[in-house]
Backbone as a ProteinNet text record, in pm:
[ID]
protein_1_A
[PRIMARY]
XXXXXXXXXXXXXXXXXXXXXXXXXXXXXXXXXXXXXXXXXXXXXXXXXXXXXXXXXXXXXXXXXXXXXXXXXXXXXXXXXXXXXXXXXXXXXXXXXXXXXXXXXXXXXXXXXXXXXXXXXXXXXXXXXXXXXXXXXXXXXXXXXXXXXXXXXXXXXXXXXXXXXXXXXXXXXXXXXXXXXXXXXXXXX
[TERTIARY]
9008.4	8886.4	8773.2	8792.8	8697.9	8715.6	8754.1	8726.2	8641.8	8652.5	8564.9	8426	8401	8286.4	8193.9	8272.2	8228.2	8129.7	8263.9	8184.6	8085.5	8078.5	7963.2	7834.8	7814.4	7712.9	7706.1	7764.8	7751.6	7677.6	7742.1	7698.7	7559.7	7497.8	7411.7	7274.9	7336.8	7259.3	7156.5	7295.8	7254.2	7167.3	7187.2	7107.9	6964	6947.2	6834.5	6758.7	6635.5	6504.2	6419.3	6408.3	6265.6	6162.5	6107.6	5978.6	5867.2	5882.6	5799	5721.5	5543	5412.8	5371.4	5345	5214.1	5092.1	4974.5	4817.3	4808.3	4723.1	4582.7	4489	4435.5	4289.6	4203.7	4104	3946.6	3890.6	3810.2	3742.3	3579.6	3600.9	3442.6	3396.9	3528	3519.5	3620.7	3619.9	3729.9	3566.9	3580.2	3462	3584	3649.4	3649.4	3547.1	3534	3386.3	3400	3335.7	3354.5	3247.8	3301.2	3193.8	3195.7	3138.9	3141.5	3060.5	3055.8	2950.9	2864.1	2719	2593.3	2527.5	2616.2	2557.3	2556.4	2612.9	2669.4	2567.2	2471.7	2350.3	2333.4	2427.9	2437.1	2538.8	2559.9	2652.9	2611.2	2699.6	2683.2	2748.4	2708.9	2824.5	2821.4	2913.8	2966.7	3020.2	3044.2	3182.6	3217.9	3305.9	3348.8	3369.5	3306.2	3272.6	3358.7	3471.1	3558.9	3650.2	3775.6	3864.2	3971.9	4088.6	4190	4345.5	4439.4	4572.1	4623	4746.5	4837.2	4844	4939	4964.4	5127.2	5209.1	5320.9	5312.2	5393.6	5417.7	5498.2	5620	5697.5	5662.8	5568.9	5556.8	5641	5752.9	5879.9	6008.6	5982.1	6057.5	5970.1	5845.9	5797	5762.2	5763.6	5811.2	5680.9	5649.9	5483.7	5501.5	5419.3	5393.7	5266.4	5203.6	5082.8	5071.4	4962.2	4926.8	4824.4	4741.5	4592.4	4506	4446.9	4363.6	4221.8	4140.9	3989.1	3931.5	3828.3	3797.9	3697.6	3679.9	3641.4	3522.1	3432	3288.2	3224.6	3321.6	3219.4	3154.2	3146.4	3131.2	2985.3	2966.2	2807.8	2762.3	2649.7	2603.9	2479.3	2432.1	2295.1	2174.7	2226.8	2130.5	2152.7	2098.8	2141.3	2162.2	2118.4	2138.9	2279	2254.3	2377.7	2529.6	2526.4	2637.6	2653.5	2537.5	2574.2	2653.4	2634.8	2682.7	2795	2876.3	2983.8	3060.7	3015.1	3084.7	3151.9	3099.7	3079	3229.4	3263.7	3415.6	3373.8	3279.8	3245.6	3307.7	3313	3373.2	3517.1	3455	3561.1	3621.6	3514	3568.8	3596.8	3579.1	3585.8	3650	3583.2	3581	3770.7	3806.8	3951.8	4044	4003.1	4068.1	3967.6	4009.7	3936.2	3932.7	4062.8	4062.7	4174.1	4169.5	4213.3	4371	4408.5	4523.7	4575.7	4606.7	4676.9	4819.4	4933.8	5075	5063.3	5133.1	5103.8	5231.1	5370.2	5508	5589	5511.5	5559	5467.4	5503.3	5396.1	5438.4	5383.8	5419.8	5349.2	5390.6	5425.5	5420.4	5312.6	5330.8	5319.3	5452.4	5507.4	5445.6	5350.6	5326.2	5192.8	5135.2	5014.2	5034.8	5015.9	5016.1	4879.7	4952.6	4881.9	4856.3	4958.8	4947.3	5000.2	4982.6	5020	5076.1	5214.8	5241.2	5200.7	5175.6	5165.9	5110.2	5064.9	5033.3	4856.9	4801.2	4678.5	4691.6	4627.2	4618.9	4510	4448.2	4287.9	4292.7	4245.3	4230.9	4331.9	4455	4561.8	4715	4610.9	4712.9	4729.5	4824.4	4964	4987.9	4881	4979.8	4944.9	5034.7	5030.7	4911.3	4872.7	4758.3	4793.5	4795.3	4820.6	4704.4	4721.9	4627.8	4647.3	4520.4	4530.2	4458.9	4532.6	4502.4	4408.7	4292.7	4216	4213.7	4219.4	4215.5	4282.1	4350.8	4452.1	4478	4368.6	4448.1	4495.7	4541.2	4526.7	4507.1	4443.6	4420.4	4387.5	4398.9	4381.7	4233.3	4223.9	4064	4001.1	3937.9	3859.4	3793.4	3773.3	3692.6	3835.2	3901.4	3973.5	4086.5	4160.4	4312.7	4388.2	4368.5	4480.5	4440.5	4609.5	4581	4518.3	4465.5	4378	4380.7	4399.2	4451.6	4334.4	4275.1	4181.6	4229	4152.5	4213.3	4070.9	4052.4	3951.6	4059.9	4053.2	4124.3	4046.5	4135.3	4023	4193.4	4081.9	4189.5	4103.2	4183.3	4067.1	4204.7	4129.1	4194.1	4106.5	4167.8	4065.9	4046.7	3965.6	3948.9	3977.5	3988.8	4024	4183.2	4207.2	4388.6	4441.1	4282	4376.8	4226.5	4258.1	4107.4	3961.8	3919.2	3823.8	3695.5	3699.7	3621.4	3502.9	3375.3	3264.6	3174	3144.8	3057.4	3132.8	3270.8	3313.9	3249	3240.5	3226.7	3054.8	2972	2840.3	2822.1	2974.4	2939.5	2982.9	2980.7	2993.7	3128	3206.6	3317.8	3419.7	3572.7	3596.9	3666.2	3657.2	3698.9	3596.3	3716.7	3636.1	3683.8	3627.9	3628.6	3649.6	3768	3775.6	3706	3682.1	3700.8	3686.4	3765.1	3818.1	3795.4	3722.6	3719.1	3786.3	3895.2	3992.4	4009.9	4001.4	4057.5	4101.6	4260.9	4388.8	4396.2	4430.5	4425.5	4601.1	4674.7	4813.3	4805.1	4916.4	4943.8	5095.6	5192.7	5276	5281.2
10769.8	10782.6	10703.6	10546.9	10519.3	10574.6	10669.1	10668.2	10806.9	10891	10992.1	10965.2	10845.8	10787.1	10749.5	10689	10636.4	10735.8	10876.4	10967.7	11043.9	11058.2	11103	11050.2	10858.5	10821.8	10845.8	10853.1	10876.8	11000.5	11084.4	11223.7	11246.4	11157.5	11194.5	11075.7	10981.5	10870	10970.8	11061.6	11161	11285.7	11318	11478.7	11396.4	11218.3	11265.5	11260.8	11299.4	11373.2	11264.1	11228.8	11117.8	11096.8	11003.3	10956	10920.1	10970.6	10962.2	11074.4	11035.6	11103.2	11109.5	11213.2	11239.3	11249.1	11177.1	11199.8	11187.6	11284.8	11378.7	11266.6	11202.3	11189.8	11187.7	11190.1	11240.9	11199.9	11277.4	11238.5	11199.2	11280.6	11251.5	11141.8	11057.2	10918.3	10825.4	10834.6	10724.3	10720.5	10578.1	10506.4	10423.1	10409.9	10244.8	10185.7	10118.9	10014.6	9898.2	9844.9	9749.3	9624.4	9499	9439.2	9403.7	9359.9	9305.6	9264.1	9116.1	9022.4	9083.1	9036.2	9104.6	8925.6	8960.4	8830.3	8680.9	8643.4	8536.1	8528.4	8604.5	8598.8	8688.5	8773	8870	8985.3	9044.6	9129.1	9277.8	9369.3	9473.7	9532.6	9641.3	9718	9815.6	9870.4	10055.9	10117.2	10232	10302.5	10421.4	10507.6	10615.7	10711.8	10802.6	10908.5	11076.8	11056.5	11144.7	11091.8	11100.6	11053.8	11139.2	11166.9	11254.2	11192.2	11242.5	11164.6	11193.3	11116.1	11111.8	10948.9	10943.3	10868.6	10894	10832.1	10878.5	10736.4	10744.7	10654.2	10654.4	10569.5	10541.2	10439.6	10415.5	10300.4	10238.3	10356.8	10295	10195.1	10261.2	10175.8	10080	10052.7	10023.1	10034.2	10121.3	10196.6	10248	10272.5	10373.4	10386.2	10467.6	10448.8	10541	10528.8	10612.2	10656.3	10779.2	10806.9	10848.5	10766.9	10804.2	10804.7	10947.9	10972.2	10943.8	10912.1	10871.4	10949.6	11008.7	11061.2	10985.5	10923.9	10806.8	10831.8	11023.2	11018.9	11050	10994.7	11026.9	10867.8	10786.8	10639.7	10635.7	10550.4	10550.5	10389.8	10343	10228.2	10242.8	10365.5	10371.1	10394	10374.4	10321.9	10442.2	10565.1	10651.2	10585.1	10521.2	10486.8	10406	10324.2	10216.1	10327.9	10443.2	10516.7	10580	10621.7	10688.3	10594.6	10434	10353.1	10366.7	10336.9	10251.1	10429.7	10515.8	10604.6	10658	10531.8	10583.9	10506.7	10469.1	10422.8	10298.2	10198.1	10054.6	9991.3	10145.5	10038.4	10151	10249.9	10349.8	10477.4	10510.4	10593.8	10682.6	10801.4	10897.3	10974.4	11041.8	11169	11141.6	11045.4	11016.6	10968.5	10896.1	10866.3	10931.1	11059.2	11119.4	11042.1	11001.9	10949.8	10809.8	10765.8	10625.1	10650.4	10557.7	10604.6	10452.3	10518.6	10408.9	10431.9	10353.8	10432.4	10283.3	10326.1	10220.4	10187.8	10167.9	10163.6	10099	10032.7	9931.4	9860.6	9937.7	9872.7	9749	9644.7	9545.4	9566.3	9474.7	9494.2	9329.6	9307.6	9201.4	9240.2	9198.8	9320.5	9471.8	9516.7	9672.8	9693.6	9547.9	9581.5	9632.8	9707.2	9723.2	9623	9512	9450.9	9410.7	9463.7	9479.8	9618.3	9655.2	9732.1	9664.3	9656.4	9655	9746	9735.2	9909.8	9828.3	9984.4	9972.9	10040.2	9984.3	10055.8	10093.4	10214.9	10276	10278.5	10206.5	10248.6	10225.6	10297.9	10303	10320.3	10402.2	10413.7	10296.5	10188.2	10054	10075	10059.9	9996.6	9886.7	9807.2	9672.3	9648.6	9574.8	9541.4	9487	9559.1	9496	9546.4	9454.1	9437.3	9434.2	9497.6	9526.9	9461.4	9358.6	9316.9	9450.7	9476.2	9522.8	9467.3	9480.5	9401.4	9480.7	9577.1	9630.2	9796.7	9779.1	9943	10028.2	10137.2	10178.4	10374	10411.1	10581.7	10606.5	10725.6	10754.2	10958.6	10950.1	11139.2	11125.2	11228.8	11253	11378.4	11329.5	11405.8	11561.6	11543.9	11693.1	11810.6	11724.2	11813.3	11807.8	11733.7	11721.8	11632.4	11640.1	11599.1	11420.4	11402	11212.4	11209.8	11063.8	10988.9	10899.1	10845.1	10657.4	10617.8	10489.5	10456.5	10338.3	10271.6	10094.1	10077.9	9944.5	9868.3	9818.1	9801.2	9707.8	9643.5	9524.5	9476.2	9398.2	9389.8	9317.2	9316.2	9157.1	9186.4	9122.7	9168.1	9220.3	9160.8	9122.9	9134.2	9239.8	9299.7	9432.6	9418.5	9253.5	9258.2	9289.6	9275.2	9321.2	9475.1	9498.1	9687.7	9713	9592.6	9641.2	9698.5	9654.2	9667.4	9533	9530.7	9405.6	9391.9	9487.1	9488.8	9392.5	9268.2	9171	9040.9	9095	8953	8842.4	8842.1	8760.3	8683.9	8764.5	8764.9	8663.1	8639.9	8555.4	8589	8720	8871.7	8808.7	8745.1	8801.6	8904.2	8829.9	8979	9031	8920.9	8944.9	9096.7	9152	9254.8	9249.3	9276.7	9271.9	9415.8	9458	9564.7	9562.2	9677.8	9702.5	9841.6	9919.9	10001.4	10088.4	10137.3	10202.6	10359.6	10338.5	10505.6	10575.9	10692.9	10774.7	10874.4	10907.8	11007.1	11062.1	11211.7	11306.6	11339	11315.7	11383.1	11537.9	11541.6	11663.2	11720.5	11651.7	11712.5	11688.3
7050	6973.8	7039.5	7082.1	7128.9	7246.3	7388.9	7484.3	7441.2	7348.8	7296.6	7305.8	7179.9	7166.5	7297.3	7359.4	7491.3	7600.4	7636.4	7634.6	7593.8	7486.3	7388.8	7416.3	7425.9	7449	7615.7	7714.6	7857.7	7866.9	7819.5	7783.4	7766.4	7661	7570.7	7683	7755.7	7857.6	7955	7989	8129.5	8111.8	7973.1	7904.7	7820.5	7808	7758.9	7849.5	7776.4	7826.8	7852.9	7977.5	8018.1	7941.5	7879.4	7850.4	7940.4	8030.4	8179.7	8099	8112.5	8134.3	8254.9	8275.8	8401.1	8343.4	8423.1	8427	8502	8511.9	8649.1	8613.8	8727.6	8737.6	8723.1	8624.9	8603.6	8713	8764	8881.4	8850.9	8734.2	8677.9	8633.6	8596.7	8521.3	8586.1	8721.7	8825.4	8922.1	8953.9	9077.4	9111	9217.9	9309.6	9345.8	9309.5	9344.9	9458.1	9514.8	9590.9	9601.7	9634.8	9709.3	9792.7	9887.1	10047	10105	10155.9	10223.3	10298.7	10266	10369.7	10465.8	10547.1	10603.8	10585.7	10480.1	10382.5	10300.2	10321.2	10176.4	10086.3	10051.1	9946.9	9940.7	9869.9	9899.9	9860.9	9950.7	9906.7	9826.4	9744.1	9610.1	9691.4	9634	9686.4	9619.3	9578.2	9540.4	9585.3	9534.7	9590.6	9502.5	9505.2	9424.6	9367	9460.7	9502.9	9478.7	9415.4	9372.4	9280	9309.7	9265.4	9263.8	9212.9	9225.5	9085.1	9070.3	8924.8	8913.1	8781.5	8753.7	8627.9	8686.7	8587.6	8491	8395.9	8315.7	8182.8	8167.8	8075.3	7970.5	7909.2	7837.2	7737.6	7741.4	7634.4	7747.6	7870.3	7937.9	8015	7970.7	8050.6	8234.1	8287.4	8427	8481.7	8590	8653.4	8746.1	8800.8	8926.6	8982.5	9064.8	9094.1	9223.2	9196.4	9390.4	9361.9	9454.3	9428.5	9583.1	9586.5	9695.2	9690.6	9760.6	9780.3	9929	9889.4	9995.1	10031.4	10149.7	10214.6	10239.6	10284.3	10329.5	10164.8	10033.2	9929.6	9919.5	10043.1	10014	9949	9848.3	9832.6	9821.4	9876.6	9834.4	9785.4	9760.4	9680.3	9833.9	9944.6	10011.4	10123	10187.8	10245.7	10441.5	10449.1	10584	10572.2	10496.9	10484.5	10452.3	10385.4	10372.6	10534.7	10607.4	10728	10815.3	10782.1	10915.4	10821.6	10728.6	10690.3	10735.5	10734.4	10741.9	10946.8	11000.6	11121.3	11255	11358.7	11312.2	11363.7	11301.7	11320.8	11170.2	11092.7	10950.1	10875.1	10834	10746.7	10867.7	10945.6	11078.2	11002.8	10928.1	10830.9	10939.2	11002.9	11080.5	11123.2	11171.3	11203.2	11061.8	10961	10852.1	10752.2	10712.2	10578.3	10439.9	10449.5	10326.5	10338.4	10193.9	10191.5	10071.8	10065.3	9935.7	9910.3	9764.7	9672.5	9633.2	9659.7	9652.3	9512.8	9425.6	9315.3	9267.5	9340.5	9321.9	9172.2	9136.8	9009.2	8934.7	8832.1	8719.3	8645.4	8599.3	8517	8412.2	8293.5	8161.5	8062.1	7980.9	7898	7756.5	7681.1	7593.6	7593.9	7504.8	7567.1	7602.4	7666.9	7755.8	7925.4	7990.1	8107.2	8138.4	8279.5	8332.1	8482.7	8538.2	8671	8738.5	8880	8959.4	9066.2	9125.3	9273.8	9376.3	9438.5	9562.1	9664.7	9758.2	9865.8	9920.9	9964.8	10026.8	10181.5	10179.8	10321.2	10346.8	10449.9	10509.2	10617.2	10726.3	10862	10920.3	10856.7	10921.2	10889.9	10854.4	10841.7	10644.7	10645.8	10481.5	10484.9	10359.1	10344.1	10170	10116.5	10009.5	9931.9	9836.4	9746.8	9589.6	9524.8	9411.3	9278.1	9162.8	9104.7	8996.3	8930.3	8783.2	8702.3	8617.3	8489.8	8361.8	8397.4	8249.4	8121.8	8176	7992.3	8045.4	7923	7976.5	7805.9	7771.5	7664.8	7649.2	7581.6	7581.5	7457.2	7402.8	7293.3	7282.3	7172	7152.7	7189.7	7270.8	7330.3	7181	7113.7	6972.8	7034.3	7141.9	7217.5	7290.2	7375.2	7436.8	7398.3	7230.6	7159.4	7296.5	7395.9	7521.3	7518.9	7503	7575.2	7656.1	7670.9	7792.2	7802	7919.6	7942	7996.9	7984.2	8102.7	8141.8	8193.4	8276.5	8332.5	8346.6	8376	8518.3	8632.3	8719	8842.5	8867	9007	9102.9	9196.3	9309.3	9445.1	9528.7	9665.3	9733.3	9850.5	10001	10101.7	10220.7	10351.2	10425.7	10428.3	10528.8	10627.3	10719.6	10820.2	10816.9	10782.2	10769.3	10780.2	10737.2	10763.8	10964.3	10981.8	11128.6	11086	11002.2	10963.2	10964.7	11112.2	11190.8	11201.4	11162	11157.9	11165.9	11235.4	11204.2	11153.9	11138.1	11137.6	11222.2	11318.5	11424.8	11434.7	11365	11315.1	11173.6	11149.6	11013.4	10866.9	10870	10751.4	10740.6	10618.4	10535.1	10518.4	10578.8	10518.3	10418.6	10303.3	10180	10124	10044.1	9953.3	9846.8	9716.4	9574.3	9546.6	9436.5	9382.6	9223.3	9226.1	9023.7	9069.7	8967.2	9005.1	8758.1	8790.7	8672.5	8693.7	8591.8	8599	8438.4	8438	8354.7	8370.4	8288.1	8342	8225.9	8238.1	8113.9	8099.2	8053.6	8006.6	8049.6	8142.3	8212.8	8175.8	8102.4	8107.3	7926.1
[MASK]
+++++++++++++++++++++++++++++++++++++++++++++++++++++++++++++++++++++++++++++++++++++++++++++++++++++++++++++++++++++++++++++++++++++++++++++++++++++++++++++++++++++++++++++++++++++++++++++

């Protein structure tokens, strides 16, 4: 009898049904933003205007993970010359790296706030670890389109020099960069 039971719950471990969500992207309402030293006397903002990817997520097991693409010539700093240089291969090199990516491997969890991301960034060809705080993460029924929607507020910084992104280092320029990263994902499955 109990080796019945036993089975039953094994059984029942392997047939259930994932609590894994997928969300798509809004592209209309995702910016990566940036900042980055102008000389040690100010900085510049940027963001990126183009932006697509998923996002899965278990919030009962607490579990995620993401992939997120950026297309690198939607760079904007407001300033049209300043987008032609960053786009040129002294900084982002578009024409050879189209785009940039976010592999987002492991999500963390303080009871059922999502507050961080582990992963990885790709820019210029180079992968290395950058990690994301979570400031504010919620989902709710969207009143217009019935479909969930998650958003997140997030930030995190990096040295650009680490992925070769040397521009003026040597001139003085910083190569810390500042993220915030405003996202919203619509429930796809």
């Amino acid at each position: 009898m109990k080796l019945n039971h036993f089975l039953a719950v094994a059984l029942f471990a392997v047939a259930a049904p994932s609590f894994a969500q997928t969300y798509k992207i809004d592209s209309s309402h995702t910016y990566p933003s940036f900042e980055a030293d102008h000389k040690g006397i100010s900085f510049w903002r940027g963001k990126f205007t183009k932006t697509e990817g998923t996002i899965t997520l278990d919030r009962a097991a607490k579990t995620g993970t993401m992939n997120i693409t950026i297309d690198a010539n939607s760079i904007d700093f407001g300033h049209a010359k300043m987008n032609e240089h960053a786009k040129n291969k002294d900084m982002f090199n578009v024409p050879q790296f189209p785009t940039i990516t976010y592999v987002g491997k492991s999500m963390k969890f303080n009871g059922d706030t999502l507050v961080a991301v582990e992963g990885e960034l790709t820019m210029l060809g180079v992968t290395k670890p950058v990690n994301l705080t979570v400031n504010k993460f919620k989902c709710i029924q969207d009143a217009m389109t019935k479909k969930e929607i998650c958003g997140a507020d997030a930030s995190a910084e990096f040295k650009r020099s680490d992925f070769g992104m040397n521009y003026a280092i040597n001139w003085g320029f910083s190569p810390d960069v500042k993220l915030a990263i405003q996202v919203e994902a619509v429930k796809s499955n």
